[in-house]
Coordinates of C-alpha atoms in Angstrom, one line a residue:
M1 CA 79.1 -42.4 -3.3
S2 CA 77.2 -41.4 -6.6
E3 CA 74.5 -38.8 -6.8
V4 CA 71.2 -41.3 -7.0
E5 CA 73.1 -42.5 -2.7
K6 CA 73.6 -38.8 -1.6
S7 CA 69.6 -38.5 -3.0
T8 CA 68.4 -41.4 -1.0
E9 CA 70.6 -40.7 2.4
N10 CA 69.5 -36.5 1.7
N11 CA 65.9 -38.4 1.1
G12 CA 66.1 -40.1 4.1
R13 CA 67.2 -38.2 7.3
G14 CA 64.6 -35.2 6.5
S15 CA 62.1 -37.8 6.5
E16 CA 63.4 -39.5 10.5
T17 CA 63.8 -34.8 10.9
A18 CA 60.1 -34.6 9.9
T19 CA 58.6 -37.9 11.7
A20 CA 60.1 -36.4 14.7
A21 CA 58.8 -32.9 14.9
R22 CA 56.0 -34.3 14.5
E23 CA 56.2 -36.6 18.0
A24 CA 57.3 -33.3 19.4
Q25 CA 54.7 -31.2 18.0
Q26 CA 52.5 -33.8 19.1
S27 CA 53.8 -34.1 23.1
Q28 CA 53.4 -29.9 23.1
T29 CA 50.6 -28.3 24.1
P30 CA 49.1 -26.2 21.4
A31 CA 50.4 -22.9 21.6
E32 CA 47.3 -21.4 20.2
G33 CA 43.7 -22.9 20.7
P34 CA 41.5 -22.2 24.7
L35 CA 43.4 -25.4 27.1
M36 CA 41.4 -28.1 27.7
P37 CA 40.6 -28.7 31.5
P38 CA 41.3 -32.3 32.7
A39 CA 38.6 -34.7 32.5
G40 CA 35.5 -34.1 35.1
A41 CA 36.4 -30.3 35.2
T42 CA 34.3 -27.9 35.8
P43 CA 33.3 -25.9 32.5
P44 CA 34.6 -21.7 32.2
P45 CA 30.8 -20.1 32.7
L46 CA 29.4 -18.2 30.6
A47 CA 28.0 -15.2 29.2
T48 CA 24.2 -14.3 29.2
A49 CA 22.9 -15.2 25.9
P50 CA 21.5 -11.8 24.8
L51 CA 16.6 -12.2 25.5
A52 CA 15.4 -13.4 22.4
Y53 CA 13.6 -10.1 22.1
E54 CA 16.8 -7.9 22.2
N55 CA 19.1 -9.9 19.6
H56 CA 18.6 -7.8 16.2
A57 CA 20.7 -10.1 14.3
F58 CA 17.1 -12.4 15.0
L59 CA 14.9 -9.1 14.8
N60 CA 16.5 -8.4 11.2
S61 CA 16.3 -11.7 9.6
A62 CA 13.7 -13.5 8.2
D63 CA 12.8 -15.6 11.1
G64 CA 12.0 -12.2 13.2
R65 CA 9.4 -11.0 10.4
L66 CA 5.9 -12.2 11.6
I67 CA 7.4 -10.4 15.3
R68 CA 8.0 -7.4 12.9
I69 CA 4.9 -6.8 11.2
V70 CA 2.4 -7.4 14.7
S71 CA 5.3 -4.7 16.3
E72 CA 4.2 -2.0 12.9
Y73 CA 0.7 -3.1 13.7
L74 CA 0.7 -2.8 18.4
E75 CA 3.2 0.3 18.6
P76 CA 1.7 2.1 17.1
L77 CA -2.1 0.6 18.4
A78 CA -0.1 1.0 22.0
R79 CA -0.1 5.4 20.6
F80 CA -3.3 6.1 20.0
R81 CA -4.2 5.1 22.9
R82 CA -2.1 7.7 24.8
E83 CA -2.6 10.0 22.1
Q84 CA -6.7 9.1 22.4
I85 CA -7.1 8.8 18.8
Q86 CA -11.0 8.0 18.5
D87 CA -10.8 8.3 14.7
T88 CA -8.7 10.3 11.8
V89 CA -9.9 12.0 8.7
V90 CA -7.0 11.1 6.0
F91 CA -5.5 13.1 3.2
F92 CA -4.1 11.9 0.6
G93 CA -2.0 14.4 -2.7
S94 CA 1.5 14.0 -4.9
A95 CA 4.6 14.4 -2.2
R96 CA 5.8 16.5 -5.2
F97 CA 5.3 19.7 -4.8
R98 CA 5.3 23.1 -3.5
G99 CA 3.8 25.3 -1.7
R100 CA 4.9 29.2 -2.2
D101 CA 5.9 30.5 0.9
E102 CA 9.0 31.7 -0.6
A103 CA 9.4 32.4 -4.1
D104 CA 12.1 31.5 -4.8
R105 CA 11.5 27.8 -4.5
A106 CA 7.6 27.5 -5.1
L107 CA 8.2 25.9 -9.3
E108 CA 10.9 23.6 -7.2
L109 CA 9.8 19.8 -8.7
L110 CA 11.4 16.6 -6.2
D111 CA 12.9 14.2 -7.9
N112 CA 10.2 11.3 -6.3
T113 CA 7.8 10.6 -4.1
G114 CA 8.9 11.3 -0.6
S115 CA 12.4 12.5 -1.3
T116 CA 13.6 16.1 -0.8
K117 CA 16.3 15.7 -3.0
L118 CA 15.3 17.8 -6.7
A119 CA 14.6 16.5 -10.2
P120 CA 17.3 17.2 -12.6
S121 CA 17.4 20.6 -13.9
E122 CA 15.6 19.8 -17.6
E123 CA 13.0 18.4 -15.3
Q124 CA 12.0 21.8 -12.7
P125 CA 9.6 23.7 -14.3
A126 CA 10.7 27.1 -16.5
R127 CA 10.8 30.5 -14.9
A128 CA 9.6 33.5 -16.3
G129 CA 12.3 34.4 -18.2
E130 CA 12.8 31.1 -19.5
I131 CA 9.8 30.8 -20.7
A132 CA 10.3 34.5 -22.1
S133 CA 13.3 33.4 -24.5
G134 CA 12.8 30.5 -25.8
Q135 CA 15.2 28.7 -23.3
A136 CA 12.5 26.9 -21.7
S137 CA 11.7 23.4 -23.6
D138 CA 8.5 21.9 -23.9
L139 CA 9.0 19.7 -21.4
Q140 CA 9.6 22.1 -18.6
R141 CA 6.8 24.8 -19.2
K142 CA 4.3 22.2 -19.0
R143 CA 6.3 21.4 -16.2
A144 CA 5.6 25.2 -15.5
V145 CA 2.3 25.7 -15.7
A146 CA 1.5 22.2 -13.3
A147 CA 4.2 23.4 -10.8
V148 CA 1.6 27.3 -10.6
E149 CA -1.6 24.1 -10.4
M150 CA 0.1 22.1 -8.3
A151 CA 1.0 24.8 -5.5
R152 CA -2.4 26.0 -5.6
Y153 CA -4.3 22.8 -4.5
F154 CA -1.0 22.9 -1.7
E155 CA -2.5 25.9 -0.7
D156 CA -6.2 24.7 -1.1
A157 CA -5.4 21.5 1.2
R158 CA -3.9 23.4 3.8
R159 CA -7.1 25.9 4.0
L160 CA -9.2 23.3 4.5
A161 CA -7.6 21.4 7.3
Q162 CA -7.7 24.0 9.2
L163 CA -11.0 24.7 8.6
F164 CA -11.5 20.8 9.3
T165 CA -9.1 20.6 12.4
R166 CA -11.0 23.3 13.7
W167 CA -14.1 22.5 14.1
A168 CA -13.1 18.3 15.2
M169 CA -11.8 20.0 18.0
N170 CA -14.8 21.7 18.7
I171 CA -16.9 18.2 19.2
P172 CA -17.7 18.0 22.9
S173 CA -15.7 14.0 24.0
R174 CA -12.6 13.1 26.0
K175 CA -11.5 11.7 23.0
S176 CA -9.5 13.5 20.0
R177 CA -12.4 12.8 17.2
F178 CA -11.2 12.8 13.2
V179 CA -8.2 14.2 13.5
V180 CA -6.1 15.0 10.2
T181 CA -4.3 12.3 9.0
S182 CA -1.4 12.4 6.1
G183 CA 1.6 10.1 4.7
G184 CA 4.0 12.2 6.6
G185 CA 6.1 13.1 3.7
P186 CA 6.2 16.3 1.9
G187 CA 3.7 18.0 -0.5
I188 CA -0.2 17.6 -0.4
M189 CA 1.1 15.2 3.1
E190 CA 3.0 18.1 4.7
A191 CA 0.1 20.8 3.2
A192 CA -2.5 18.6 5.7
N193 CA -0.3 18.0 8.8
R194 CA 0.7 21.9 8.4
G195 CA -2.7 23.1 9.1
A196 CA -4.2 21.3 11.3
H197 CA -0.8 21.8 12.9
E198 CA -1.8 26.1 12.6
A199 CA -5.1 25.0 13.9
G200 CA -4.2 24.6 17.2
G201 CA -4.8 20.7 16.7
K202 CA -3.5 17.1 17.4
T203 CA -2.0 15.4 14.2
I204 CA -0.7 12.8 12.3
G205 CA 1.9 11.3 10.3
L206 CA 2.4 8.2 9.0
N207 CA 6.0 7.4 6.4
I208 CA 7.0 5.2 5.0
A209 CA 11.2 3.7 4.9
L210 CA 11.7 4.7 1.5
P211 CA 14.8 3.3 -0.7
F212 CA 15.9 6.9 -1.6
E213 CA 16.1 10.1 0.7
Q214 CA 12.6 10.7 3.1
S215 CA 11.1 12.8 6.7
P216 CA 8.9 13.6 8.5
N217 CA 6.5 16.9 7.9
P218 CA 7.7 19.2 11.0
Y219 CA 4.1 19.3 11.6
I220 CA 3.3 16.2 12.2
T221 CA 2.4 16.2 16.1
P222 CA 5.5 14.7 17.7
G223 CA 4.2 11.7 20.0
L224 CA 2.3 10.7 16.5
N225 CA 5.3 10.0 14.3
F226 CA 5.3 6.5 13.2
E227 CA 7.9 4.7 10.1
F228 CA 7.1 2.2 9.2
H229 CA 8.8 -0.7 6.6
Y230 CA 5.6 -2.8 5.2
F231 CA 3.0 -1.0 2.9
F232 CA 1.2 -3.3 4.6
M233 CA 0.3 -1.7 7.6
R234 CA 1.0 1.9 7.0
K235 CA -2.0 1.1 4.9
L236 CA -4.4 -0.7 7.4
W237 CA -3.8 2.3 9.6
F238 CA -4.6 4.1 7.1
A239 CA -7.9 2.9 7.1
Y240 CA -7.6 1.5 10.5
L241 CA -9.5 4.7 12.2
A242 CA -10.7 7.3 9.3
K243 CA -14.0 8.0 8.5
A244 CA -13.8 10.2 5.6
L245 CA -11.1 10.4 3.4
V246 CA -10.3 13.5 1.5
V247 CA -7.4 13.0 -2.2
F248 CA -5.9 15.4 -3.1
P249 CA -4.4 15.4 -6.9
G250 CA -1.0 12.9 -6.6
G251 CA -0.3 10.3 -9.2
F252 CA 0.9 6.2 -8.7
G253 CA 0.4 6.1 -4.6
T254 CA -2.3 8.5 -4.1
L255 CA -4.5 6.6 -6.7
D256 CA -4.0 2.6 -4.7
E257 CA -4.5 5.0 -2.0
M258 CA -7.9 5.9 -3.0
F259 CA -8.6 3.3 -5.4
E260 CA -7.8 0.3 -1.9
I261 CA -10.5 2.4 0.3
L262 CA -13.2 2.8 -2.6
T263 CA -12.5 -1.3 -3.3
L264 CA -13.3 -1.9 0.8
A265 CA -16.3 0.8 0.5
Q266 CA -17.4 -0.9 -2.7
T267 CA -17.3 -4.1 -1.8
Q268 CA -19.2 -3.4 1.9
K269 CA -16.0 -5.1 4.0
L270 CA -16.3 -1.4 6.2
A271 CA -18.8 -1.9 8.8
K272 CA -18.9 1.4 8.7
K273 CA -19.7 5.0 6.3
I274 CA -16.4 6.5 4.2
T275 CA -17.0 9.7 3.7
V276 CA -15.7 11.0 -0.2
I277 CA -13.9 13.4 -1.5
V278 CA -12.1 14.0 -4.7
Y279 CA -10.3 17.7 -4.8
G280 CA -9.7 19.2 -8.3
T281 CA -12.3 18.2 -10.8
E282 CA -11.0 20.2 -13.4
Y283 CA -7.0 17.4 -12.5
W284 CA -9.8 13.9 -12.2
K285 CA -11.6 14.6 -14.8
K286 CA -8.2 14.7 -17.0
I287 CA -6.7 11.6 -15.2
L288 CA -9.4 9.3 -14.9
D289 CA -12.8 8.5 -17.2
L290 CA -14.8 7.0 -15.0
D291 CA -17.9 7.0 -16.9
A292 CA -15.8 4.8 -19.1
L293 CA -16.4 2.3 -16.3
V294 CA -19.5 1.8 -15.9
D295 CA -20.1 2.2 -20.2
S296 CA -18.3 -0.9 -19.8
G297 CA -20.1 -2.5 -17.3
A298 CA -17.1 -3.2 -15.2
I299 CA -18.8 -0.8 -11.8
S300 CA -21.6 0.3 -11.1
P301 CA -23.3 3.4 -11.5
N302 CA -24.6 3.4 -8.0
D303 CA -20.9 2.9 -7.7
L304 CA -19.5 6.1 -9.4
G305 CA -21.9 7.4 -5.0
L306 CA -19.0 6.3 -2.9
F307 CA -17.5 9.9 -3.2
Q308 CA -17.9 13.5 -4.2
F309 CA -15.9 15.9 -6.1
A310 CA -14.4 19.7 -4.0
D311 CA -12.9 22.4 -6.0
T312 CA -13.0 25.2 -2.6
P313 CA -11.4 24.4 0.0
E314 CA -15.2 25.2 2.0
Q315 CA -17.1 23.7 -0.3
A316 CA -15.0 20.3 0.9
F317 CA -15.2 21.8 4.3
E318 CA -19.4 21.6 4.3
M319 CA -19.5 18.2 2.7
L320 CA -16.8 17.2 5.2
R321 CA -19.1 18.5 8.1
R322 CA -21.9 16.9 6.9
G323 CA -20.7 13.4 6.2
L324 CA -19.6 13.7 9.6
T325 CA -22.3 15.1 11.3
E326 CA -24.8 12.4 9.9
N327 CA -22.7 8.9 9.1
Y328 CA -21.3 9.4 13.5
L329 CA -22.4 12.7 15.6
A330 CA -26.3 12.0 15.6
G331 CA -26.2 8.1 15.3
E332 CA -23.9 9.1 19.2
L333 CA -26.0 10.7 19.9
A334 CA -28.7 9.2 19.8
A335 CA -27.7 6.5 21.3
A336 CA -26.2 8.5 24.5
Q337 CA -30.3 9.6 24.7
A338 CA -31.6 6.5 24.2
Q339 CA -28.8 4.3 26.8
T340 CA -30.0 7.2 29.7
H341 CA -33.4 8.5 28.6
V342 CA -32.0 11.7 29.6
A343 CA -32.5 14.7 26.3
Y344 CA -28.5 15.9 26.7
H345 CA -27.4 19.2 24.9
D346 CA -24.9 19.8 22.5
E347 CA -22.4 20.3 24.9
D348 CA -22.8 17.3 26.0
L349 CA -23.1 14.9 22.8
M350 CA -21.1 12.5 24.2
A351 CA -22.3 12.2 27.9
G352 CA -23.5 9.3 28.8
W353 CA -21.1 6.6 27.5
T354 CA -19.3 3.7 29.9
V355 CA -16.0 3.4 29.8
E356 CA -15.2 1.0 27.0
D357 CA -16.2 3.4 25.0
F358 CA -12.4 5.6 26.1
L359 CA -10.1 2.7 26.2
S360 CA -9.2 2.5 23.0
P361 CA -10.0 4.1 19.5
E362 CA -13.4 3.4 18.2
M363 CA -11.4 0.5 15.5
A364 CA -13.2 0.4 11.1
K365 CA -14.9 -3.1 11.5
T366 CA -15.1 -5.4 9.2
K367 CA -18.1 -6.9 7.8
G368 CA -17.6 -10.7 9.3
R369 CA -15.2 -12.4 11.1
E370 CA -13.3 -9.6 13.2

């Protein structure tokens, strides 16, 4: 037999073998996979599907975004009701600087807003010995001067929050009035929460989830410690309950938050009067030239009356006390007297209010549609 004939014969035998194997395989039950039930048989029971609001994959997906946004409105609202918060006073300011409680931490500069990580050594303020020996760079010398100044602002914010909270706690009310609120992080935010905590009052922290390391400061009232994913929902809660704003020296975040509130006041989108205090005249005069906006016609001269400058905790406290009394406490007392036709004493400031007045926080309405 020739080689060609042998090859053809072998190929034919291989084909027959493969065909036989396929037929045998098709006649047997597959080794893997579930057995197919006989026709008409009841399928095996299915596991219970997760409830939609317990489906974490859905809640964290793009399709669940609206639910997440609504949750960042309703969950804080429920907690504010539970904690009996009627309104707030918000403190803004830099997150990057610390106080002077410990000498070895006095001049440490944080890496970023909300971060617990320190800035690189070349950006840290120089120590006195480094400056004296000429080892410090120009940037480090500037940082050293700035760190001392910012540490002063930290202590001023702490002192102001103490003074203010002691006053607010003595306002006759069934709810917590004018509760000190911050962004919940370090720096000026920590100073504000710390001062209110040391005065024995409640204090709120509206923290934000950031892409770098950060955590709430330890002085926030535990039941009023919030964490937000969406910046705009956090800003809503800054503005929604605020009756006053104190702006300490800060950076991009502080400027953003300050001008957002001023814009709402300027455009009369808030159906309430808000006392705005800009703390640290020297700092802010270097950062902002608002008179140039007036000169160029970009804002009205009257817009400069939307805020006041202060330079000491005592001065800022008096501005807060006067503004809140004139805009709210005096009017509330007059309304209570008119409702009941009884002349109330100072200790009965909130007498005559209805149950509905205390069911939820007093919200900042916008003019026009609700």
